[in-house]
């Protein structure tokens, strides 16, 4: 059974069978049809008007229509991994756990990352033009947590984790199953509250074929 929605309420009817309500032939019929037509069409026409009249101002008007809780809930359903990105610019180090990362091209192999512009890692990667992205294993939540905090490098460690120099000279965290060394090819800073950094893969090393850590399987959220 599926409901048929009419102007006089909801009538359940079996699938594939037309409404059991007999057609009404009264002198009010045209008025009722007109009222129903207007009621159905009004939200549709206003939505179409908004879409047709597109542009930054109307995009903002359309955003205002969006329910904030629904937007947050829905955007948080986007699947993302959890990574630690590192970089160094002369004596200065940057390292951060990030989740807004995705492959963006096969040829050349590109990765895009959304990075906070006030972070140490952003400063280092924009100065040096190099960064390393580390994949974490699904049981490395403690490791990820170390890089939620401001970068501190000393005694061959970043935030307490030992590193070695990679092929490109970027700091490579030893206790990770895989890493990708990249060069920065473009940085977009004028569209949102994170910089969109496009990186080209220069070197990749897989030490252990693990099940990677994802934001969905973690206790944390970053999105919305
Ligand atoms: C779950 C989670 C995900 C995060 N994802 C990102 C991200 O995708 N991009 C980003 O720039 N910062 C992200 N952060 C914030 C960085 O981890 C944090 O700002 C880090 O401290 C930066 O290091 P810094 O203080 O040395 O600059 C995330 C934080 C959390 C808790």
CSV table of N, CA and C in Angstrom, one decimal, residues 102-165:
chain,number,residue,atom,x,y,z
A,102,UNK,N,42.6,14.3,-0.7
A,102,UNK,CA,42.1,13.3,-1.7
A,102,UNK,C,43.0,13.3,-2.9
A,103,UNK,N,43.1,12.2,-3.6
A,103,UNK,CA,43.8,12.1,-4.9
A,103,UNK,C,43.0,13.0,-5.8
A,104,UNK,N,43.7,13.7,-6.7
A,104,UNK,CA,42.9,14.6,-7.6
A,104,UNK,C,43.3,14.4,-9.1
A,105,UNK,N,44.3,13.6,-9.4
A,105,UNK,CA,44.7,13.3,-10.8
A,105,UNK,C,45.5,12.0,-10.9
A,106,UNK,N,45.4,11.3,-12.0
A,106,UNK,CA,46.2,10.1,-12.3
A,106,UNK,C,47.6,10.6,-12.9
A,107,UNK,N,47.4,11.4,-14.0
A,107,UNK,CA,48.6,11.8,-14.7
A,107,UNK,C,48.6,13.3,-14.9
A,108,UNK,N,49.4,14.0,-14.2
A,108,UNK,CA,50.4,13.6,-13.2
A,108,UNK,C,49.6,13.2,-11.9
A,109,UNK,N,50.3,12.3,-11.1
A,109,UNK,CA,49.6,12.0,-9.8
A,109,UNK,C,49.5,13.2,-8.9
A,110,UNK,N,48.3,13.7,-8.7
A,110,UNK,CA,48.1,14.8,-7.8
A,110,UNK,C,47.2,14.5,-6.6
A,111,UNK,N,47.5,15.2,-5.6
A,111,UNK,CA,46.7,15.1,-4.3
A,111,UNK,C,46.3,16.5,-4.0
A,112,UNK,N,45.0,16.7,-3.5
A,112,UNK,CA,44.6,18.0,-3.0
A,112,UNK,C,44.4,17.9,-1.5
A,113,UNK,N,44.8,18.9,-0.8
A,113,UNK,CA,44.7,19.0,0.7
A,113,UNK,C,44.2,20.3,1.1
A,114,UNK,N,43.2,20.3,2.0
A,114,UNK,CA,42.7,21.6,2.6
A,114,UNK,C,43.4,21.9,3.9
A,115,UNK,N,44.2,22.9,4.0
A,115,UNK,CA,45.1,23.2,5.1
A,115,UNK,C,44.8,24.6,5.7
A,116,UNK,N,44.7,24.6,7.0
A,116,UNK,CA,44.5,25.9,7.7
A,116,UNK,C,45.7,26.8,7.5
A,117,UNK,N,45.4,28.0,7.1
A,117,UNK,CA,46.5,28.9,6.7
A,117,UNK,C,47.3,29.4,7.9
A,118,UNK,N,46.8,29.3,9.1
A,118,UNK,CA,47.5,29.7,10.3
A,118,UNK,C,48.3,28.6,10.9
A,119,UNK,N,48.4,27.5,10.2
A,119,UNK,CA,49.1,26.3,10.8
A,119,UNK,C,50.6,26.4,10.5
A,120,UNK,N,51.4,25.7,11.3
A,120,UNK,CA,52.9,25.6,11.1
A,120,UNK,C,53.1,24.9,9.8
A,121,UNK,N,52.3,23.8,9.5
A,121,UNK,CA,52.6,23.0,8.3
A,121,UNK,C,52.3,23.8,7.1
A,122,UNK,N,51.3,24.7,7.1
A,122,UNK,CA,51.0,25.5,5.9
A,122,UNK,C,52.2,26.5,5.6
A,123,UNK,N,52.7,27.1,6.7
A,123,UNK,CA,53.8,28.0,6.5
A,123,UNK,C,55.0,27.3,5.9
A,124,UNK,N,55.3,26.1,6.5
A,124,UNK,CA,56.5,25.4,6.0
A,124,UNK,C,56.3,24.9,4.5
A,125,UNK,N,55.1,24.4,4.2
A,125,UNK,CA,54.9,23.9,2.9
A,125,UNK,C,54.8,25.0,1.8
A,126,UNK,N,54.3,26.1,2.2
A,126,UNK,CA,54.3,27.2,1.2
A,126,UNK,C,55.7,27.8,1.1
A,127,UNK,N,56.5,27.8,2.1
A,127,UNK,CA,57.9,28.3,2.0
A,127,UNK,C,58.8,27.4,1.3
A,128,UNK,N,58.7,26.1,1.6
A,128,UNK,CA,59.7,25.1,1.1
A,128,UNK,C,59.2,24.5,-0.2
A,129,UNK,N,57.8,24.5,-0.4
A,129,UNK,CA,57.3,23.8,-1.6
A,129,UNK,C,57.3,22.3,-1.5
A,130,UNK,N,57.4,21.8,-0.3
A,130,UNK,CA,57.5,20.3,-0.1
A,130,UNK,C,56.7,19.9,1.1
A,131,UNK,N,56.2,18.7,1.0
A,131,UNK,CA,55.4,18.1,2.2
A,131,UNK,C,55.4,16.6,2.1
A,132,UNK,N,55.2,15.9,3.2
A,132,UNK,CA,55.0,14.5,3.2
A,132,UNK,C,53.7,14.2,3.9
A,133,UNK,N,52.9,13.3,3.2
A,133,UNK,CA,51.6,12.8,3.8
A,133,UNK,C,51.8,11.4,4.3
A,134,UNK,N,51.5,11.2,5.5
A,134,UNK,CA,51.7,9.9,6.2
A,134,UNK,C,50.3,9.2,6.3
A,135,UNK,N,50.2,7.9,5.9
A,135,UNK,CA,49.0,7.1,6.1
A,135,UNK,C,49.2,6.5,7.5
A,136,UNK,N,48.0,6.4,8.2
A,136,UNK,CA,48.0,5.8,9.5
A,136,UNK,C,47.2,4.5,9.5
A,137,UNK,N,47.6,3.6,10.4
A,137,UNK,CA,46.9,2.3,10.5
A,137,UNK,C,45.6,2.6,11.3
A,138,UNK,N,44.6,1.7,11.1
A,138,UNK,CA,43.3,2.0,11.8
A,138,UNK,C,43.5,2.0,13.4
A,139,UNK,N,44.6,1.4,13.9
A,139,UNK,CA,44.7,1.4,15.4
A,139,UNK,C,45.6,2.5,15.9
A,140,UNK,N,45.9,3.5,15.0
A,140,UNK,CA,46.9,4.6,15.4
A,140,UNK,C,46.2,5.9,15.8
A,141,UNK,N,45.1,5.7,16.5
A,141,UNK,CA,44.4,7.0,17.0
A,141,UNK,C,45.3,7.8,17.9
A,142,UNK,N,46.1,7.1,18.8
A,142,UNK,CA,46.9,7.8,19.7
A,142,UNK,C,48.0,8.7,18.9
A,143,UNK,N,48.5,8.0,17.9
A,143,UNK,CA,49.4,8.7,17.0
A,143,UNK,C,48.8,10.0,16.4
A,144,UNK,N,47.6,9.8,15.9
A,144,UNK,CA,46.9,10.9,15.2
A,144,UNK,C,46.7,12.1,16.2
A,145,UNK,N,46.4,11.7,17.4
A,145,UNK,CA,46.1,12.7,18.5
A,145,UNK,C,47.3,13.6,18.8
A,146,UNK,N,48.5,13.0,18.7
A,146,UNK,CA,49.7,13.8,19.0
A,146,UNK,C,49.9,15.0,18.0
A,147,UNK,N,49.2,14.9,16.8
A,147,UNK,CA,49.4,16.0,15.8
A,147,UNK,C,48.2,16.9,15.7
A,148,UNK,N,47.3,16.8,16.7
A,148,UNK,CA,46.3,17.8,16.8
A,148,UNK,C,46.8,19.1,17.5
A,149,UNK,N,48.0,18.9,18.1
A,149,UNK,CA,48.6,20.0,19.0
A,149,UNK,C,49.7,20.7,18.2
A,150,UNK,N,50.0,21.9,18.6
A,150,UNK,CA,51.1,22.7,17.9
A,150,UNK,C,52.4,21.9,17.8
A,151,UNK,N,53.0,22.1,16.7
A,151,UNK,CA,54.2,21.4,16.4
A,151,UNK,C,55.4,21.7,17.3
A,152,UNK,N,56.1,20.7,17.8
A,152,UNK,CA,57.3,20.9,18.6
A,152,UNK,C,58.3,19.9,18.1
A,153,UNK,N,59.4,20.4,17.6
A,153,UNK,CA,60.5,19.5,17.1
A,153,UNK,C,61.7,19.6,18.0
A,154,UNK,N,62.2,18.5,18.4
A,154,UNK,CA,63.5,18.4,19.1
A,154,UNK,C,64.0,17.0,19.2
A,155,UNK,N,65.3,16.9,19.3
A,155,UNK,CA,66.0,15.6,19.4
A,155,UNK,C,65.6,14.6,18.3
A,156,UNK,N,65.5,15.0,17.1
A,156,UNK,CA,65.1,14.1,16.0
A,156,UNK,C,63.6,13.6,16.1
A,157,UNK,N,62.8,14.3,16.9
A,157,UNK,CA,61.4,13.9,17.0
A,157,UNK,C,60.5,15.2,16.7
A,158,UNK,N,59.3,14.9,16.2
A,158,UNK,CA,58.3,15.9,16.0
A,158,UNK,C,57.1,15.4,16.9
A,159,UNK,N,56.7,16.3,17.8
A,159,UNK,CA,55.6,15.9,18.8
A,159,UNK,C,55.9,14.5,19.4
A,160,UNK,N,57.1,14.3,19.7
A,160,UNK,CA,57.5,13.0,20.3
A,160,UNK,C,57.7,11.8,19.4
A,161,UNK,N,57.5,12.0,18.1
A,161,UNK,CA,57.6,10.9,17.1
A,161,UNK,C,58.9,11.1,16.3
A,162,UNK,N,59.7,10.0,16.3
A,162,UNK,CA,61.0,10.1,15.5
A,162,UNK,C,60.8,10.3,14.0
A,163,UNK,N,61.7,11.1,13.4
A,163,UNK,CA,61.6,11.2,11.9
A,163,UNK,C,63.0,11.1,11.3
A,164,UNK,N,63.0,10.8,10.0
A,164,UNK,CA,64.2,10.8,9.2
A,164,UNK,C,64.0,11.7,8.0
A,165,UNK,N,65.0,12.0,7.3
A,165,UNK,CA,64.9,12.9,6.1
A,165,UNK,C,64.4,12.0,5.0
